[in-house]
Amino acid sequence: MDTRSRARLALALLLVTAPLWGPPLDLTGTDYAYRTAEIDVDGGEVSMTERDYWRGPTDRIACFSTLAAIDRDRGCYLESRLRDGNVSVDYPGMGSYGGDPQVFGPDYVVFGTSGPVYERTVSHDAANGSFVLGVDRVDPEVALGDVASNPEGAPPAVREALDTGEARRDDPIRGHDPGRIYRDDGRFVVVYEEEIHDGYSEQPGVERALEGVAVLFGALTLYQVGRDSVRES
């Protein structure tokens, strides 16, 4: 068998065995998992288990995470100092002074994955023409009720995650903020997004079709190689 025939044989064997090596390569790309972490309320404080939610801050409560805690995020560190007082500034910059939360930041803040819930406050000092920034401790149930979304209007993947703890998609949910808080059956739950690469795709039909085409071409190539070998002999 010449070099060209050997190359065709190797290609044919590669194509025929596609069902074996195809799934681990996850040919259809990254999957997106939507997972949940429950928020516990006890003794006037909130908490999340860090092993369940090691992600960025929730969408409506600033600094409520391990990734943007006091010792990791400059803004969270600086604002944590307001627990002991307030500060005057020329421009409010952030908080709930009649601004868009997406621009000025969430109304509430928790420093880390456990602790009291504070509401950001901004008042105007007319005498000095300045704004006074501060944080006031609030009832966590009230704050969570204010920020929690209704699961009835959530995307199907989010509702599935709330029911089962996890849902997977091929593409991320457009318009869904990461770390969104939901009120579900009397409890408060964060639904967050995570990219996963575990070797199994959520498009099995597409992968099986590609593997079928590969096997077909591989079988045809094997047949041709065998036929050519018989002719040469």
Tab-separated table of N, CA and C in Angstrom, residues 30-143:
chain	number	residue	atom	x	y	z
A	30	THR	N	-19.583	25.935	23.757
A	30	THR	CA	-19.777	26.080	25.196
A	30	THR	C	-21.254	25.955	25.562
A	31	ASP	N	-21.515	25.304	26.662
A	31	ASP	CA	-22.858	25.260	27.230
A	31	ASP	C	-22.947	26.289	28.353
A	32	TYR	N	-24.162	26.698	28.641
A	32	TYR	CA	-24.391	27.663	29.710
A	32	TYR	C	-25.314	27.033	30.745
A	33	ALA	N	-24.834	26.992	31.970
A	33	ALA	CA	-25.621	26.428	33.061
A	33	ALA	C	-26.201	27.557	33.893
A	34	TYR	N	-27.457	27.416	34.248
A	34	TYR	CA	-28.107	28.358	35.154
A	34	TYR	C	-28.366	27.621	36.455
A	35	ARG	N	-27.710	28.116	37.499
A	35	ARG	CA	-27.736	27.439	38.786
A	35	ARG	C	-28.279	28.380	39.855
A	36	THR	N	-28.595	27.813	41.007
A	36	THR	CA	-29.246	28.583	42.052
A	36	THR	C	-28.458	28.553	43.358
A	37	ALA	N	-28.630	29.596	44.126
A	37	ALA	CA	-28.078	29.671	45.480
A	37	ALA	C	-29.125	30.352	46.357
A	38	GLU	N	-29.497	29.692	47.427
A	38	GLU	CA	-30.540	30.230	48.289
A	38	GLU	C	-29.968	31.257	49.261
A	39	ILE	N	-30.730	32.313	49.481
A	39	ILE	CA	-30.354	33.358	50.435
A	39	ILE	C	-31.057	33.072	51.760
A	40	ASP	N	-30.286	32.855	52.795
A	40	ASP	CA	-30.860	32.610	54.120
A	40	ASP	C	-30.957	33.927	54.883
A	41	VAL	N	-32.029	34.068	55.646
A	41	VAL	CA	-32.235	35.239	56.499
A	41	VAL	C	-32.341	34.773	57.933
A	42	ASP	N	-31.470	35.288	58.787
A	42	ASP	CA	-31.466	34.860	60.185
A	42	ASP	C	-30.870	35.962	61.042
A	43	GLY	N	-31.575	36.327	62.106
A	43	GLY	CA	-31.061	37.321	63.032
A	43	GLY	C	-30.839	38.689	62.412
A	44	GLY	N	-31.660	39.064	61.436
A	44	GLY	CA	-31.521	40.373	60.817
A	44	GLY	C	-30.387	40.470	59.819
A	45	GLU	N	-29.832	39.316	59.400
A	45	GLU	CA	-28.760	39.303	58.417
A	45	GLU	C	-29.071	38.296	57.320
A	46	VAL	N	-28.379	38.439	56.214
A	46	VAL	CA	-28.529	37.499	55.101
A	46	VAL	C	-27.220	36.747	54.901
A	47	SER	N	-27.322	35.590	54.262
A	47	SER	CA	-26.109	34.824	53.978
A	47	SER	C	-26.353	33.896	52.800
A	48	MET	N	-25.274	33.618	52.079
A	48	MET	CA	-25.275	32.627	51.013
A	48	MET	C	-24.075	31.711	51.231
A	49	THR	N	-24.267	30.433	50.974
A	49	THR	CA	-23.165	29.485	51.094
A	49	THR	C	-22.157	29.744	49.986
A	50	GLU	N	-20.922	30.000	50.333
A	50	GLU	CA	-19.915	30.390	49.335
A	50	GLU	C	-19.671	29.303	48.303
A	51	ARG	N	-19.778	28.059	48.683
A	51	ARG	CA	-19.545	27.001	47.690
A	51	ARG	C	-20.675	26.939	46.672
A	52	ASP	N	-21.843	27.511	47.016
A	52	ASP	CA	-22.962	27.536	46.080
A	52	ASP	C	-22.948	28.786	45.203
A	53	TYR	N	-22.346	29.851	45.693
A	53	TYR	CA	-22.370	31.106	44.928
A	53	TYR	C	-21.022	31.796	45.031
A	54	TRP	N	-20.070	31.326	44.246
A	54	TRP	CA	-18.769	31.988	44.204
A	54	TRP	C	-18.722	32.787	42.916
A	55	ARG	N	-19.526	33.868	42.894
A	55	ARG	CA	-19.709	34.644	41.674
A	55	ARG	C	-19.695	36.130	41.998
A	56	GLY	N	-19.904	36.936	40.956
A	56	GLY	CA	-19.951	38.383	41.120
A	56	GLY	C	-21.195	38.813	41.879
A	57	PRO	N	-21.321	40.093	42.160
A	57	PRO	CA	-22.432	40.575	42.980
A	57	PRO	C	-23.780	40.331	42.313
A	58	THR	N	-24.817	40.197	43.112
A	58	THR	CA	-26.161	40.055	42.585
A	58	THR	C	-26.575	41.342	41.891
A	59	ASP	N	-27.599	41.262	41.060
A	59	ASP	CA	-27.927	42.394	40.198
A	59	ASP	C	-28.529	43.581	40.944
A	60	ARG	N	-29.210	43.336	42.073
A	60	ARG	CA	-29.883	44.432	42.785
A	60	ARG	C	-29.308	44.714	44.167
A	61	ILE	N	-28.303	43.930	44.575
A	61	ILE	CA	-27.635	44.182	45.858
A	61	ILE	C	-26.140	44.220	45.600
A	62	ALA	N	-25.539	45.370	45.744
A	62	ALA	CA	-24.118	45.536	45.452
A	62	ALA	C	-23.256	44.794	46.466
A	63	CYS	N	-22.088	44.331	46.011
A	63	CYS	CA	-21.053	43.725	46.856
A	63	CYS	C	-21.485	42.411	47.498
A	64	PHE	N	-22.646	41.889	47.121
A	64	PHE	CA	-23.158	40.654	47.703
A	64	PHE	C	-22.534	39.480	46.963
A	65	SER	N	-21.258	39.202	47.256
A	65	SER	CA	-20.530	38.139	46.566
A	65	SER	C	-19.176	37.939	47.238
A	66	THR	N	-18.472	36.902	46.786
A	66	THR	CA	-17.095	36.709	47.233
A	66	THR	C	-16.124	37.441	46.325
A	67	LEU	N	-16.547	37.741	45.087
A	67	LEU	CA	-15.652	38.374	44.126
A	67	LEU	C	-15.597	39.888	44.278
A	68	ALA	N	-16.575	40.472	44.948
A	68	ALA	CA	-16.586	41.923	45.124
A	68	ALA	C	-16.777	42.273	46.595
A	69	ALA	N	-16.064	41.570	47.446
A	69	ALA	CA	-16.158	41.806	48.879
A	69	ALA	C	-15.232	42.947	49.280
A	70	ILE	N	-15.231	43.263	50.564
A	70	ILE	CA	-14.477	44.409	51.057
A	70	ILE	C	-12.995	44.305	50.725
A	71	ASP	N	-12.427	43.091	50.866
A	71	ASP	CA	-10.993	42.931	50.662
A	71	ASP	C	-10.616	42.692	49.205
A	72	ARG	N	-11.601	42.758	48.292
A	72	ARG	CA	-11.316	42.491	46.881
A	72	ARG	C	-11.705	43.645	45.965
A	73	ASP	N	-12.635	44.461	46.379
A	73	ASP	CA	-13.155	45.514	45.516
A	73	ASP	C	-12.994	46.873	46.197
A	74	ARG	N	-12.370	47.803	45.488
A	74	ARG	CA	-12.092	49.113	46.077
A	74	ARG	C	-13.377	49.850	46.436
A	75	GLY	N	-14.374	49.786	45.522
A	75	GLY	CA	-15.626	50.473	45.799
A	75	GLY	C	-16.329	49.916	47.017
A	76	CYS	N	-16.334	48.584	47.146
A	76	CYS	CA	-16.978	47.976	48.311
A	76	CYS	C	-16.231	48.328	49.601
A	77	TYR	N	-14.910	48.393	49.509
A	77	TYR	CA	-14.136	48.747	50.696
A	77	TYR	C	-14.443	50.175	51.131
A	78	LEU	N	-14.427	51.091	50.166
A	78	LEU	CA	-14.668	52.491	50.509
A	78	LEU	C	-16.068	52.693	51.063
A	79	GLU	N	-17.054	52.034	50.439
A	79	GLU	CA	-18.415	52.224	50.916
A	79	GLU	C	-18.636	51.549	52.266
A	80	SER	N	-17.872	50.503	52.558
A	80	SER	CA	-18.026	49.846	53.853
A	80	SER	C	-17.665	50.787	54.998
A	81	ARG	N	-16.828	51.783	54.725
A	81	ARG	CA	-16.448	52.727	55.779
A	81	ARG	C	-17.613	53.631	56.172
A	82	LEU	N	-18.652	53.700	55.293
A	82	LEU	CA	-19.803	54.546	55.598
A	82	LEU	C	-20.682	53.933	56.685
A	83	ARG	N	-20.413	52.692	57.058
A	83	ARG	CA	-21.180	52.097	58.149
A	83	ARG	C	-20.910	52.832	59.457
A	84	ASP	N	-19.803	53.531	59.524
A	84	ASP	CA	-19.445	54.253	60.735
A	84	ASP	C	-19.699	55.753	60.622
A	85	GLY	N	-20.357	56.185	59.538
A	85	GLY	CA	-20.614	57.615	59.371
A	85	GLY	C	-21.087	57.908	57.970
A	86	ASN	N	-20.841	59.135	57.507
A	86	ASN	CA	-21.211	59.504	56.148
A	86	ASN	C	-20.144	60.430	55.586
A	87	VAL	N	-20.335	60.829	54.344
A	87	VAL	CA	-19.352	61.669	53.691
A	87	VAL	C	-20.058	62.656	52.775
A	88	SER	N	-19.526	63.861	52.687
A	88	SER	CA	-20.086	64.889	51.816
A	88	SER	C	-19.296	64.935	50.515
A	89	VAL	N	-20.027	65.020	49.404
A	89	VAL	CA	-19.394	65.089	48.088
A	89	VAL	C	-20.103	66.149	47.256
A	90	ASP	N	-19.443	66.572	46.189
A	90	ASP	CA	-20.045	67.577	45.310
A	90	ASP	C	-21.082	66.971	44.372
A	91	TYR	N	-20.951	65.666	44.086
A	91	TYR	CA	-21.885	65.002	43.181
A	91	TYR	C	-22.212	63.643	43.767
A	92	PRO	N	-23.491	63.209	43.727
A	92	PRO	CA	-23.844	61.964	44.418
A	92	PRO	C	-23.124	60.737	43.879
A	93	GLY	N	-22.919	60.658	42.573
A	93	GLY	CA	-22.129	59.565	42.012
A	93	GLY	C	-22.812	58.225	42.014
A	94	MET	N	-23.376	57.811	43.107
A	94	MET	CA	-24.047	56.516	43.180
A	94	MET	C	-25.099	56.579	44.268
A	95	GLY	N	-26.020	55.658	44.226
A	95	GLY	CA	-27.064	55.645	45.227
A	95	GLY	C	-28.417	55.876	44.602
A	96	SER	N	-29.394	56.244	45.383
A	96	SER	CA	-30.778	56.328	44.921
A	96	SER	C	-31.275	57.763	44.895
A	97	TYR	N	-30.454	58.679	44.421
A	97	TYR	CA	-30.880	60.072	44.350
A	97	TYR	C	-31.590	60.314	43.016
A	98	GLY	N	-32.714	59.614	42.829
A	98	GLY	CA	-33.511	59.805	41.637
A	98	GLY	C	-32.834	59.363	40.359
A	99	GLY	N	-31.839	58.478	40.443
A	99	GLY	CA	-31.111	58.060	39.251
A	99	GLY	C	-31.463	56.654	38.823
A	100	ASP	N	-31.001	56.279	37.661
A	100	ASP	CA	-31.190	54.937	37.130
A	100	ASP	C	-30.275	53.981	37.882
A	101	PRO	N	-30.832	52.899	38.492
A	101	PRO	CA	-29.973	51.955	39.224
A	101	PRO	C	-28.864	51.361	38.372
A	102	GLN	N	-29.101	51.201	37.061
A	102	GLN	CA	-28.063	50.648	36.206
A	102	GLN	C	-26.903	51.626	36.042
A	103	VAL	N	-27.165	52.922	36.230
A	103	VAL	CA	-26.115	53.931	36.109
A	103	VAL	C	-25.511	54.247	37.464
A	104	PHE	N	-26.371	54.418	38.455
A	104	PHE	CA	-25.908	54.842	39.768
A	104	PHE	C	-25.644	53.687	40.722
A	105	GLY	N	-26.027	52.482	40.337
A	105	GLY	CA	-25.784	51.333	41.192
A	105	GLY	C	-27.031	50.926	41.962
A	106	PRO	N	-27.048	49.679	42.469
A	106	PRO	CA	-28.208	49.192	43.221
A	106	PRO	C	-28.454	50.015	44.484
A	107	ASP	N	-29.701	49.967	44.957
A	107	ASP	CA	-30.067	50.713	46.163
A	107	ASP	C	-29.532	50.070	47.428
A	108	TYR	N	-29.247	48.743	47.372
A	108	TYR	CA	-28.864	48.030	48.584
A	108	TYR	C	-27.450	47.476	48.449
A	109	VAL	N	-26.854	47.168	49.587
A	109	VAL	CA	-25.501	46.644	49.593
A	109	VAL	C	-25.339	45.685	50.770
A	110	VAL	N	-24.640	44.567	50.507
A	110	VAL	CA	-24.223	43.625	51.540
A	110	VAL	C	-22.742	43.387	51.315
A	111	PHE	N	-21.955	43.496	52.332
A	111	PHE	CA	-20.503	43.412	52.182
A	111	PHE	C	-20.040	41.969	52.361
A	112	GLY	N	-19.908	41.257	51.238
A	112	GLY	CA	-19.539	39.854	51.259
A	112	GLY	C	-20.752	38.973	51.032
A	113	THR	N	-20.642	37.702	51.401
A	113	THR	CA	-21.759	36.784	51.211
A	113	THR	C	-22.609	36.616	52.472
A	114	SER	N	-22.314	37.375	53.502
A	114	SER	CA	-23.146	37.325	54.699
A	114	SER	C	-23.015	38.649	55.457
A	115	GLY	N	-24.095	39.008	56.178
A	115	GLY	CA	-24.069	40.232	56.965
A	115	GLY	C	-25.357	41.001	56.832
A	116	PRO	N	-25.437	42.158	57.468
A	116	PRO	CA	-26.633	42.994	57.382
A	116	PRO	C	-26.824	43.549	55.972
A	117	VAL	N	-28.060	43.965	55.686
A	117	VAL	CA	-28.374	44.634	54.428
A	117	VAL	C	-28.463	46.138	54.710
A	118	TYR	N	-27.766	46.910	53.883
A	118	TYR	CA	-27.786	48.360	54.024
A	118	TYR	C	-28.428	48.985	52.793
A	119	GLU	N	-29.114	50.078	53.022
A	119	GLU	CA	-29.654	50.852	51.915
A	119	GLU	C	-28.784	52.078	51.702
A	120	ARG	N	-28.397	52.300	50.453
A	120	ARG	CA	-27.603	53.477	50.138
A	120	ARG	C	-28.483	54.716	50.253
A	121	THR	N	-27.972	55.722	50.909
A	121	THR	CA	-28.737	56.956	51.097
A	121	THR	C	-27.971	58.143	50.529
A	122	VAL	N	-28.723	59.083	49.993
A	122	VAL	CA	-28.158	60.329	49.481
A	122	VAL	C	-29.080	61.457	49.891
A	123	SER	N	-28.546	62.452	50.550
A	123	SER	CA	-29.330	63.636	50.900
A	123	SER	C	-28.588	64.882	50.435
A	124	HIS	N	-29.331	65.934	50.231
A	124	HIS	CA	-28.737	67.174	49.732
A	124	HIS	C	-28.614	68.195	50.854
A	125	ASP	N	-27.407	68.645	51.070
A	125	ASP	CA	-27.149	69.680	52.065
A	125	ASP	C	-27.220	71.030	51.348
A	126	ALA	N	-28.400	71.656	51.416
A	126	ALA	CA	-28.619	72.910	50.678
A	126	ALA	C	-27.702	74.020	51.168
A	127	ALA	N	-27.379	74.006	52.455
A	127	ALA	CA	-26.545	75.078	53.008
A	127	ALA	C	-25.150	75.069	52.392
A	128	ASN	N	-24.608	73.888	52.214
A	128	ASN	CA	-23.255	73.771	51.658
A	128	ASN	C	-23.246	73.435	50.167
A	129	GLY	N	-24.443	73.176	49.617
A	129	GLY	CA	-24.515	72.824	48.205
A	129	GLY	C	-23.861	71.494	47.891
A	130	SER	N	-23.835	70.571	48.852
A	130	SER	CA	-23.182	69.273	48.654
A	130	SER	C	-24.175	68.150	48.916
A	131	PHE	N	-23.755	66.938	48.595
A	131	PHE	CA	-24.571	65.754	48.829
A	131	PHE	C	-23.915	64.926	49.933
A	132	VAL	N	-24.744	64.330	50.774
A	132	VAL	CA	-24.257	63.509	51.878
A	132	VAL	C	-24.585	62.050	51.572
A	133	LEU	N	-23.535	61.243	51.426
A	133	LEU	CA	-23.700	59.823	51.142
A	133	LEU	C	-23.598	59.017	52.428
A	134	GLY	N	-24.387	57.957	52.505
A	134	GLY	CA	-24.324	57.090	53.668
A	134	GLY	C	-24.988	55.763	53.374
A	135	VAL	N	-24.988	54.870	54.357
A	135	VAL	CA	-25.720	53.603	54.266
A	135	VAL	C	-26.451	53.393	55.578
A	136	ASP	N	-27.709	52.987	55.490
A	136	ASP	CA	-28.520	52.719	56.664
A	136	ASP	C	-28.929	51.257	56.675
A	137	ARG	N	-28.793	50.623	57.817
A	137	ARG	CA	-29.180	49.219	57.936
A	137	ARG	C	-30.689	49.094	57.831
A	138	VAL	N	-31.148	48.090	57.067
A	138	VAL	CA	-32.580	47.902	56.853
A	138	VAL	C	-32.957	46.451	57.105
A	139	ASP	N	-34.255	46.212	57.210
A	139	ASP	CA	-34.774	44.860	57.398
A	139	ASP	C	-34.475	44.042	56.143
A	140	PRO	N	-33.763	42.909	56.278
A	140	PRO	CA	-33.398	42.135	55.087
A	140	PRO	C	-34.599	41.591	54.325
A	141	GLU	N	-35.664	41.226	55.037
A	141	GLU	CA	-36.853	40.722	54.357
A	141	GLU	C	-37.462	41.801	53.474
A	142	VAL	N	-37.485	43.033	53.978
A	142	VAL	CA	-38.035	44.151	53.206
A	142	VAL	C	-37.170	44.412	51.979
A	143	ALA	N	-35.853	44.421	52.167
A	143	ALA	CA	-34.950	44.696	51.053
A	143	ALA	C	-35.036	43.609	49.991
